[in-house]
Coordinates of C-alpha atoms in Angstrom, one line a residue:
M1 CA -30.1 7.8 24.9
S2 CA -31.5 6.4 28.2
T3 CA -35.0 5.5 29.1
A4 CA -36.6 7.2 32.2
P5 CA -37.1 4.9 35.3
V6 CA -40.4 3.9 36.4
T7 CA -41.9 5.9 39.4
S8 CA -40.6 4.9 42.6
S9 CA -39.4 6.4 45.8
Q10 CA -36.0 4.1 45.5
P11 CA -33.3 5.5 43.3
A12 CA -33.3 4.0 39.9
I13 CA -30.9 1.3 39.2
Q14 CA -28.7 2.0 36.3
I15 CA -28.6 -0.8 33.4
Y16 CA -26.3 -0.4 30.6
I17 CA -27.0 -1.9 27.2
P18 CA -25.1 -1.0 24.0
C19 CA -26.5 0.7 21.1
D20 CA -23.3 0.0 18.9
A21 CA -24.1 -1.6 15.7
T22 CA -22.8 -5.0 16.5
A23 CA -24.8 -5.2 19.7
L24 CA -27.9 -4.1 17.5
A25 CA -27.2 -6.9 15.2
L26 CA -27.4 -9.3 17.9
N27 CA -30.8 -8.2 19.1
A28 CA -29.5 -5.6 21.8
D29 CA -32.8 -3.7 21.1
A30 CA -34.8 -6.6 22.1
V31 CA -33.0 -7.2 25.2
A32 CA -33.3 -3.8 26.4
A33 CA -37.1 -4.1 25.7
A34 CA -37.2 -7.2 27.6
I35 CA -35.2 -5.9 30.5
A36 CA -37.5 -2.8 30.6
N37 CA -40.8 -5.0 30.5
E38 CA -39.6 -7.3 33.2
A39 CA -38.6 -4.7 35.5
N40 CA -41.9 -2.9 35.1
L41 CA -43.9 -6.3 35.8
R42 CA -41.7 -6.7 38.9
K43 CA -42.2 -3.1 39.9
I44 CA -38.3 -2.7 40.1
N45 CA -37.2 1.1 39.3
I46 CA -34.5 0.8 36.7
Q47 CA -33.0 3.4 34.3
I48 CA -31.8 1.8 30.9
I49 CA -28.7 3.7 29.4
R50 CA -27.7 2.7 26.0
N51 CA -23.8 3.1 25.9
G52 CA -21.2 2.3 23.4
S53 CA -19.8 -1.4 23.1
R54 CA -16.7 -2.3 25.3
G55 CA -15.3 -4.0 22.3
M56 CA -15.7 -7.5 23.8
L57 CA -17.9 -8.5 20.7
W58 CA -18.3 -12.3 21.7
L59 CA -20.0 -11.3 24.8
E60 CA -22.4 -8.9 23.1
P61 CA -25.1 -8.0 23.8
L62 CA -23.3 -7.3 27.2
V63 CA -25.3 -5.7 29.8
E64 CA -23.8 -4.1 32.8
V65 CA -25.5 -3.1 36.2
A66 CA -24.2 0.0 38.1
T67 CA -23.4 -0.9 41.6
A68 CA -21.3 0.9 44.6
Q69 CA -18.4 -1.6 43.8
G70 CA -18.4 -0.6 39.9
R71 CA -20.3 -2.0 37.1
M72 CA -21.2 -5.8 37.0
A73 CA -21.2 -7.5 33.6
Y74 CA -23.4 -10.2 32.0
G75 CA -23.2 -11.6 28.4
P76 CA -24.1 -12.6 26.0
V77 CA -27.6 -11.9 26.9
T78 CA -30.7 -12.9 25.0
E79 CA -34.2 -12.1 25.5
A80 CA -34.7 -15.5 27.0
D81 CA -32.1 -15.0 29.7
V82 CA -33.9 -11.8 30.9
A83 CA -36.3 -13.5 33.5
S84 CA -33.6 -15.8 35.0
L85 CA -31.2 -12.7 35.4
F86 CA -34.1 -10.9 37.7
D87 CA -34.7 -14.2 39.4
A88 CA -31.1 -14.1 40.4
N89 CA -31.3 -10.5 41.5
F90 CA -28.7 -9.3 39.1
H91 CA -30.0 -5.7 39.7
L92 CA -28.9 -6.0 43.1
A93 CA -25.7 -8.0 43.2
T94 CA -22.6 -6.5 44.6
S95 CA -21.0 -9.6 43.3
N96 CA -22.7 -11.1 40.3
K97 CA -21.3 -14.9 40.3
A98 CA -24.9 -16.2 40.9
H99 CA -25.8 -16.4 37.2
P100 CA -24.3 -18.5 34.2
L101 CA -23.7 -15.2 32.4
A102 CA -22.2 -13.5 35.0
Q103 CA -18.8 -12.0 34.0
G104 CA -17.9 -10.2 37.3
P105 CA -16.6 -6.6 37.5
T106 CA -16.6 -5.2 33.9
E107 CA -13.1 -3.4 34.5
A108 CA -11.7 -6.8 35.9
I109 CA -12.5 -8.9 32.7
P110 CA -8.7 -9.6 31.5
Y111 CA -9.6 -8.9 28.0
L112 CA -10.3 -5.2 29.0
A113 CA -8.1 -5.1 32.3
Q114 CA -5.1 -5.6 30.3
Q115 CA -5.6 -2.8 27.8
E116 CA -4.4 0.9 27.7
R117 CA -7.3 2.7 26.6
L118 CA -6.6 6.3 25.6
T119 CA -8.5 6.8 22.4
F120 CA -11.2 4.4 23.6
A121 CA -11.2 5.7 27.2
R122 CA -14.9 6.5 27.1
V123 CA -16.4 4.1 24.7
G124 CA -18.6 1.8 26.5
V125 CA -18.5 3.7 29.5
T126 CA -20.5 6.9 28.6
D127 CA -23.9 7.7 27.0
P128 CA -22.8 8.5 23.5
L129 CA -25.1 11.5 23.2
S130 CA -24.6 13.0 26.6
L131 CA -22.5 16.0 26.7
T132 CA -22.5 15.9 30.4
D133 CA -21.3 12.3 30.6
Y134 CA -18.4 13.5 28.1
M135 CA -17.2 16.1 30.2
A136 CA -17.3 14.3 33.3
H137 CA -14.8 12.0 31.7
E138 CA -12.3 14.7 30.6
G139 CA -14.3 15.7 27.4
Y140 CA -13.2 19.1 25.9
A141 CA -10.4 19.5 28.3
G142 CA -8.2 19.3 25.3
L143 CA -10.1 21.8 23.5
R144 CA -10.2 24.3 26.3
T145 CA -6.2 23.9 26.3
A146 CA -6.1 24.5 22.7
L147 CA -8.1 27.8 23.1
S148 CA -5.3 29.2 25.4
M149 CA -2.5 28.3 22.5
D150 CA -1.8 29.8 19.2
G151 CA -1.8 27.4 16.3
A152 CA 1.9 26.9 16.3
A153 CA 1.9 25.7 19.9
I154 CA -0.9 23.2 19.2
V155 CA 1.0 21.8 16.1
K156 CA 4.0 21.7 18.0
T157 CA 2.3 19.6 20.9
V158 CA 0.8 17.2 18.2
T159 CA 4.3 16.8 16.8
D160 CA 6.0 16.3 20.1
S161 CA 3.5 13.6 20.9
G162 CA 4.8 11.3 18.0
L163 CA 1.5 10.9 16.8
R164 CA 1.4 9.3 13.2
G165 CA -1.5 8.6 11.0
R166 CA -3.6 5.7 12.1
G167 CA -4.4 4.8 8.3
G168 CA -2.0 3.3 6.1
A169 CA 1.0 5.4 5.5
A170 CA 1.7 6.2 9.2
F171 CA 2.7 9.8 8.2
P172 CA 3.6 12.2 11.3
T173 CA 0.5 14.1 11.9
G174 CA 2.2 17.1 13.1
V175 CA 4.2 17.5 10.1
K176 CA 1.0 17.4 8.0
W177 CA -0.4 19.8 10.2
Q178 CA 2.6 22.1 10.0
T179 CA 2.3 22.2 6.3
V180 CA -1.3 23.3 6.4
L181 CA -0.5 25.8 9.0
G182 CA 2.2 27.4 6.8
A183 CA 0.3 27.6 3.9
S184 CA -1.2 30.8 2.7
A185 CA -5.1 30.9 2.2
T186 CA -8.3 32.7 2.9
Q187 CA -9.9 29.2 3.2
K188 CA -8.7 26.0 4.8
Y189 CA -10.5 22.6 5.5
V190 CA -10.3 19.7 8.0
V191 CA -11.4 16.4 6.4
C192 CA -11.8 13.2 8.7
N193 CA -11.6 10.1 6.4
A194 CA -14.1 7.8 8.0
D195 CA -14.6 5.6 4.8
E196 CA -13.8 2.3 7.0
G197 CA -13.7 -0.1 4.0
D198 CA -10.8 -2.5 5.1
S199 CA -12.1 -6.0 6.0
G200 CA -11.9 -6.9 9.6
T201 CA -12.0 -3.2 10.6
F202 CA -14.5 -1.5 12.9
A203 CA -12.6 1.0 15.2
D204 CA -13.8 4.1 13.5
R205 CA -17.3 2.9 13.4
M206 CA -17.1 2.2 17.3
I207 CA -15.8 5.7 17.9
M208 CA -18.4 7.3 15.7
E209 CA -21.3 5.3 17.5
G210 CA -19.9 5.2 21.0
D211 CA -18.1 8.4 21.3
P212 CA -18.8 11.1 18.8
F213 CA -17.8 14.0 20.7
V214 CA -14.2 12.8 20.8
L215 CA -13.8 13.0 17.1
I216 CA -15.9 16.4 16.9
E217 CA -13.3 17.8 19.6
G218 CA -10.3 16.4 17.8
M219 CA -11.5 18.0 14.6
T220 CA -12.1 21.3 16.2
I221 CA -8.5 21.3 17.7
A222 CA -7.1 20.6 14.3
G223 CA -9.2 23.5 12.7
L224 CA -7.9 25.8 15.5
A225 CA -4.4 24.6 14.9
V226 CA -4.1 25.5 11.2
G227 CA -6.9 28.2 10.9
A228 CA -9.2 26.0 9.1
T229 CA -12.9 27.2 9.9
Q230 CA -14.8 24.2 8.0
G231 CA -14.7 20.4 8.6
Y232 CA -16.0 17.5 7.0
I233 CA -16.6 13.9 8.3
Y234 CA -16.7 11.4 5.3
V235 CA -18.4 8.5 6.4
R236 CA -18.9 5.1 5.0
S237 CA -22.3 4.6 3.5
E238 CA -22.8 1.4 5.1
Y239 CA -22.6 3.0 8.4
P240 CA -26.1 4.5 9.0
H241 CA -25.9 4.3 12.9
A242 CA -22.8 6.1 13.0
I243 CA -24.0 8.9 10.5
A244 CA -27.2 9.5 12.7
T245 CA -25.3 9.5 16.0
L246 CA -22.7 11.9 14.5
N247 CA -25.3 14.2 13.2
R248 CA -27.1 14.4 16.5
A249 CA -23.8 14.9 18.3
I250 CA -22.8 17.8 15.9
Q251 CA -26.2 19.4 16.7
L252 CA -25.7 19.1 20.3
A253 CA -22.2 20.4 20.1
Y254 CA -23.4 23.6 18.3
G255 CA -26.0 24.0 20.9
Q256 CA -23.5 24.1 23.8
G257 CA -21.2 26.5 21.7
F258 CA -18.5 23.9 21.0
L259 CA -18.9 24.6 17.3
G260 CA -19.9 27.5 15.4
S261 CA -18.9 31.3 15.0
S262 CA -17.4 31.7 18.4
I263 CA -16.4 28.5 20.1
L264 CA -17.0 28.7 23.8
G265 CA -16.8 32.6 23.3
S266 CA -13.5 32.5 22.1
G267 CA -14.3 34.4 18.7
K268 CA -12.8 31.4 16.8
T269 CA -14.9 29.6 14.3
F270 CA -15.2 26.1 13.2
D271 CA -18.2 24.6 11.5
L272 CA -18.6 20.8 11.0
E273 CA -20.8 18.6 8.8
V274 CA -21.2 14.8 7.9
R275 CA -20.9 13.7 4.3
K276 CA -22.2 10.4 3.3
A277 CA -19.7 8.3 1.3
A278 CA -20.0 7.0 -2.2
G279 CA -20.0 3.5 -1.5
A280 CA -16.6 2.7 -3.3
Y281 CA -13.5 1.2 -1.5
I282 CA -11.4 3.6 -3.6
C283 CA -12.8 6.6 -1.9
G284 CA -10.7 5.6 1.3
E285 CA -7.9 7.0 -0.9
E286 CA -7.4 10.5 0.4
T287 CA -7.5 12.3 -3.1
A288 CA -10.5 10.2 -4.3
M289 CA -12.2 10.9 -1.1
L290 CA -11.8 14.8 -1.9
E291 CA -13.1 14.3 -5.5
S292 CA -16.2 12.6 -4.0
I293 CA -16.8 15.3 -1.2
E294 CA -16.7 17.9 -4.1
G295 CA -19.5 16.0 -5.8
K296 CA -17.5 14.3 -8.6
R297 CA -16.5 10.5 -9.4
G298 CA -14.1 9.2 -6.8
I299 CA -10.9 9.0 -9.0
V300 CA -7.4 9.5 -7.5
R301 CA -5.7 12.5 -8.2
A302 CA -1.9 12.7 -9.2
K303 CA 0.5 14.1 -6.5
P304 CA 1.8 16.5 -6.4
P305 CA 0.3 18.9 -5.4
L306 CA -0.2 17.5 -2.0
P307 CA -3.6 18.0 -0.5
A308 CA -1.9 19.8 2.4
L309 CA -1.3 22.6 0.0
E310 CA -4.1 22.0 -2.7
G311 CA -6.8 19.8 -1.3
L312 CA -10.5 20.0 -1.0
F313 CA -11.7 22.6 -3.4
G314 CA -8.0 23.5 -4.1
Q315 CA -7.4 24.7 -0.7
P316 CA -5.0 23.5 2.0
T317 CA -6.5 20.6 3.7
I318 CA -5.8 18.4 6.6
I319 CA -6.8 14.9 6.0
N320 CA -6.7 12.3 8.9
N321 CA -8.7 9.3 9.7
V322 CA -11.0 9.0 12.6
L323 CA -8.4 7.4 14.9
S324 CA -5.8 10.0 14.5
L325 CA -8.1 12.8 15.1
A326 CA -9.7 10.9 18.2
S327 CA -6.2 10.8 19.7
V328 CA -5.6 14.6 19.7
P329 CA -7.9 15.7 22.6
I330 CA -6.1 13.3 25.1
I331 CA -2.8 14.7 23.8
L332 CA -3.8 18.4 24.2
A333 CA -5.7 17.6 27.6
R334 CA -2.4 15.6 29.1
G335 CA 0.3 16.8 27.2
A336 CA 2.8 15.4 24.4
V337 CA 5.0 13.7 26.8
F338 CA 2.1 11.7 28.4
Y339 CA 1.1 10.4 25.1
Q340 CA 4.8 9.7 24.1
N341 CA 5.4 7.6 27.0
Y342 CA 3.3 4.9 25.4
G343 CA 4.8 2.8 22.6
M344 CA 8.3 2.2 21.2
G345 CA 10.6 3.4 18.9
R346 CA 9.0 5.7 16.3
S347 CA 5.5 4.3 17.1
R348 CA 4.1 6.3 20.1
G349 CA 1.0 6.2 21.8
T350 CA -1.5 3.4 21.3
L351 CA -3.4 1.6 18.4
P352 CA -6.8 -0.1 18.7
F353 CA -6.3 -3.4 17.2
Q354 CA -9.3 -5.2 15.6
L355 CA -9.6 -9.0 15.9
A356 CA -11.8 -10.5 13.1
G357 CA -12.0 -13.8 11.0
N358 CA -11.4 -17.0 12.7
I359 CA -11.1 -15.9 16.0
K360 CA -12.5 -17.1 19.4
R361 CA -12.7 -13.7 21.2
G362 CA -13.1 -11.2 18.4
G363 CA -13.0 -7.5 19.2
L364 CA -11.1 -4.2 19.9
V365 CA -7.8 -4.3 21.8
E366 CA -6.2 -0.8 22.4
K367 CA -2.8 -1.2 23.3
A368 CA 0.6 0.7 23.2
F369 CA 2.7 -0.4 20.3
G370 CA 5.1 -3.0 21.2
L371 CA 3.2 -6.3 21.8
T372 CA 3.7 -9.2 19.5
L373 CA 1.2 -10.3 16.9
R374 CA 1.3 -13.6 18.8
Q375 CA 0.3 -12.1 22.2
L376 CA -2.5 -10.3 20.5
V377 CA -4.2 -13.2 18.8
M378 CA -3.4 -15.8 21.5
D379 CA -3.6 -14.0 24.8
F380 CA -6.5 -11.7 23.9
G381 CA -8.1 -13.5 20.9
G382 CA -7.7 -17.0 22.5
G383 CA -6.8 -18.7 19.2
T384 CA -9.1 -19.7 16.4
A385 CA -12.9 -20.1 16.9
S386 CA -12.6 -23.5 15.0
G387 CA -10.2 -24.7 17.5
R388 CA -7.8 -25.4 14.7
P389 CA -4.2 -24.2 14.5
I390 CA -3.7 -20.9 13.0
K391 CA -2.2 -20.9 9.5
A392 CA -1.8 -17.2 8.5
I393 CA -2.8 -13.8 9.8
Q394 CA -3.5 -10.9 7.5
V395 CA -2.6 -7.5 9.0
G396 CA -3.6 -4.1 7.5
G397 CA -6.9 -4.9 5.8
P398 CA -7.5 -6.7 2.3
L399 CA -4.2 -5.3 1.0
G400 CA -1.9 -6.3 3.9
A401 CA 0.7 -9.2 4.1
Y402 CA -0.3 -12.7 5.2
L403 CA 2.2 -13.5 8.0
P404 CA 3.2 -17.0 8.8
E405 CA 3.9 -18.4 12.5
S406 CA 7.7 -17.5 12.0
Q407 CA 6.9 -13.9 12.0
W408 CA 4.1 -13.7 14.6
D409 CA 6.8 -12.5 17.4
T410 CA 7.4 -9.4 15.7
P411 CA 6.5 -6.4 17.7
L412 CA 3.4 -4.5 16.5
D413 CA 5.4 -1.5 15.2
Y414 CA 5.4 0.4 12.1
E415 CA 9.1 0.1 11.3
A416 CA 9.5 -3.5 12.6
F417 CA 6.5 -4.6 10.2
A418 CA 8.0 -2.5 7.2
S419 CA 11.1 -4.6 7.8
L420 CA 8.9 -7.7 7.0
W421 CA 7.6 -6.0 3.9
A422 CA 4.0 -5.8 5.9
V423 CA 2.0 -3.0 7.3
L424 CA -0.1 -2.1 10.5
G425 CA -2.4 0.0 8.5
H426 CA -5.6 0.8 10.4
G427 CA -4.9 -2.0 13.0
G428 CA -7.2 -4.9 11.2
V429 CA -6.2 -8.4 12.2
V430 CA -7.8 -11.4 10.2
V431 CA -7.1 -14.9 11.3
H432 CA -7.2 -17.9 9.2
D433 CA -6.7 -21.5 10.4
D434 CA -4.9 -24.4 8.7
S435 CA -8.2 -25.1 6.6
A436 CA -7.6 -21.7 4.5
D437 CA -6.3 -22.1 0.9
M438 CA -3.7 -19.2 0.5
A439 CA -3.8 -19.5 -3.3
K440 CA -7.7 -18.6 -3.2
L441 CA -6.7 -15.7 -0.7
A442 CA -4.1 -14.4 -3.3
R443 CA -6.6 -14.5 -6.0
Y444 CA -9.2 -12.9 -4.2
A445 CA -6.7 -9.8 -3.5
M446 CA -6.2 -9.4 -7.1
H447 CA -9.8 -9.9 -7.8
F448 CA -10.7 -7.1 -5.2
C449 CA -8.3 -4.8 -6.9
A450 CA -9.9 -5.5 -10.2
I451 CA -13.4 -4.6 -8.8
E452 CA -12.4 -1.6 -6.7
S453 CA -9.9 -0.1 -8.9
C454 CA -10.9 3.6 -10.1
G455 CA -9.5 2.8 -13.4
K456 CA -7.2 5.8 -13.9
C457 CA -3.8 4.0 -14.1
T458 CA -2.9 1.0 -16.4
P459 CA -0.9 -1.0 -13.6
C460 CA -3.9 -1.2 -11.3
R461 CA -6.7 -1.6 -13.8
I462 CA -5.1 -4.2 -16.0
G463 CA -2.5 -5.8 -13.8
S464 CA -5.2 -6.9 -11.3
T465 CA -7.3 -8.4 -14.2
R466 CA -4.2 -10.1 -15.7
G467 CA -3.2 -11.2 -11.9
V468 CA -6.3 -13.2 -11.5
E469 CA -5.6 -15.0 -14.8
V470 CA -2.2 -15.7 -14.0
I471 CA -2.9 -17.1 -10.6
D472 CA -5.6 -19.4 -12.0
K473 CA -2.8 -20.8 -14.3
I474 CA -0.5 -21.3 -11.7
I475 CA -3.1 -23.3 -9.5
A476 CA -4.4 -25.4 -12.6
N477 CA -1.3 -26.0 -14.8
S478 CA 1.9 -27.6 -13.1
S479 CA 3.6 -27.9 -16.5
E480 CA 3.6 -24.0 -16.7
R481 CA 3.8 -23.2 -13.0
P482 CA 7.4 -22.0 -12.9
Q483 CA 6.9 -19.5 -15.9
Q484 CA 3.6 -18.2 -14.6
I485 CA 5.0 -17.7 -11.2
A486 CA 7.9 -15.6 -12.7
L487 CA 5.1 -13.9 -14.6
L488 CA 3.1 -13.0 -11.6
R489 CA 6.2 -11.6 -9.7
D490 CA 7.0 -9.3 -12.5
L491 CA 3.5 -8.2 -12.9
C492 CA 3.4 -7.5 -8.9
D493 CA 6.7 -5.5 -9.5
T494 CA 4.9 -3.4 -12.1
M495 CA 2.0 -2.8 -10.1
L496 CA 4.0 -2.1 -7.0
H497 CA 6.1 0.6 -8.8
G498 CA 3.8 2.0 -11.4
S499 CA 0.4 2.3 -9.7
L500 CA -0.8 5.7 -8.9
C501 CA -1.9 4.9 -5.5
A502 CA -1.9 2.3 -2.7
M503 CA -4.7 0.5 -4.3
G504 CA -2.7 -1.2 -6.9
G505 CA 0.7 -0.6 -5.0
M506 CA -0.2 -2.7 -2.2
T507 CA -2.1 -5.7 -3.8
P508 CA 1.1 -7.4 -4.3
Y509 CA 1.6 -7.6 -0.4
P510 CA -0.8 -10.3 0.1
V511 CA -0.3 -12.0 -3.3
L512 CA 3.5 -12.3 -2.7
S513 CA 3.5 -13.1 0.9
A514 CA 0.9 -16.0 0.2
L515 CA 3.1 -17.2 -2.6
N516 CA 6.3 -17.0 -0.6
H517 CA 5.1 -18.5 2.6
F518 CA 2.7 -21.1 1.6
P519 CA 3.9 -22.3 -1.8
Q520 CA 2.3 -25.6 -1.2
D521 CA -1.0 -24.1 -1.8
F522 CA -0.2 -23.0 -5.1
G523 CA 0.4 -26.7 -6.0
A524 CA 4.4 -26.3 -5.9
T525 CA 7.3 -26.0 -3.7
F526 CA 9.9 -23.7 -4.8
D527 CA 12.9 -21.8 -3.5
T528 CA 12.1 -18.2 -2.1
T529 CA 15.5 -17.3 -0.7
S530 CA 16.7 -16.1 -4.2
V531 CA 14.0 -13.5 -4.5
T532 CA 14.8 -10.0 -3.6
G533 CA 13.2 -7.0 -1.8
Q534 CA 9.6 -6.8 -2.0
Q535 CA 9.2 -10.2 -3.4
A536 CA 10.4 -11.9 -0.2
A537 CA 7.3 -10.5 1.5

């Protein structure tokens, strides 16, 4: 994904400009064209390389220039800035403080320098569709190690690493793989859930657009581990760039023997293809996703049987999301102990957190489990974009709890969040300042569930519709407010315990957390100390 340099006796100067969807939305293509044109006019020999995003989205489009001292960063760059960049000799600088957009050495930018990038080690560094680049940065080292092991040893390595699902339930990845490994079947599958529908999340997209081979490698290792010979990547339909990049990367992997009937001459088979998602939030639920891949309407299946035993087309199936599978190659390449040395408690390794909403420095931050929400939002995010105080932070997508300031010093850890009746989920973090109306946000959660429910179970289908009506009554009618609040709590309890899947089962999280921590927004002040269990979120 690079443009050839103009003819010159001098070595081409490498200039990196992201092809990530965020950068494209901010006119990165136009910036690339302007830089190429300006270089041509000035007879300067350059090579433009389209890389992934570094994740510092407030600086996009971020332009980097390769120098002997490392890459120098400039951003956010517009077409109008290009001539002045050349006037400042940005393409030659060993220290780039001479231009207002200069950010210094890319790797020294504090937002990036303070991260622990394991899963995202190559994103923003390499050309996403260059296998040469990928292998020069430890790519396929994990697969080569896996090819020298039997399935049980691969599964043990993943289990010992402590890797847990980077989706919602945080289920131990190795345990899931062990179940599939132990199942007897002539055909097994690996399915990647890339239907990234949670608000404020974009890590899956960044991997698929910025480092697709790491996902392909992770899925191939999973197939070798359990004896699966076919894989599917179920990609959100709203991600056309990711779909195109993955398809091209899969073709390249086949061409170099990393996929197919005899991977790297080993005699072991793994085939892979992309399936475009159905455009429904519920298809992010694993069994609804399986139905969709099979060509059916995306409706949740009852469990048991578990997909690990009877999944896609009734066969044993590994289902993991993008971040889980993309974490596997480095575990196989460097060993279980290396990965487990990051994190805390039962939360091992790193999680790519995604900062969105009313945030000054939105973007992706990969950190080991254990930092606090306050550190993430203030030290990395810089507080709100509006400059107003933060009121609430929603973690874990549209069905995650709203956390008040009293809970921001909780470590970002699965068990620590569970003790608050909250979830880390996919690592999405959405910030709201003090102008936010929490009653409206609670109503939105119920309305969202009503729209996105597959309709199979009554608590979700009917409960969410009634929930919208009850919240409207709480806001509007002070005389009936105590009775309606009690009714809302009972309704949430029914949805929590009676829904078939997490769609209805988690809708109470944002509703009750808003109600309990921000009662003034519902038109009343009431005691929350007497509520129990899930009601005290």
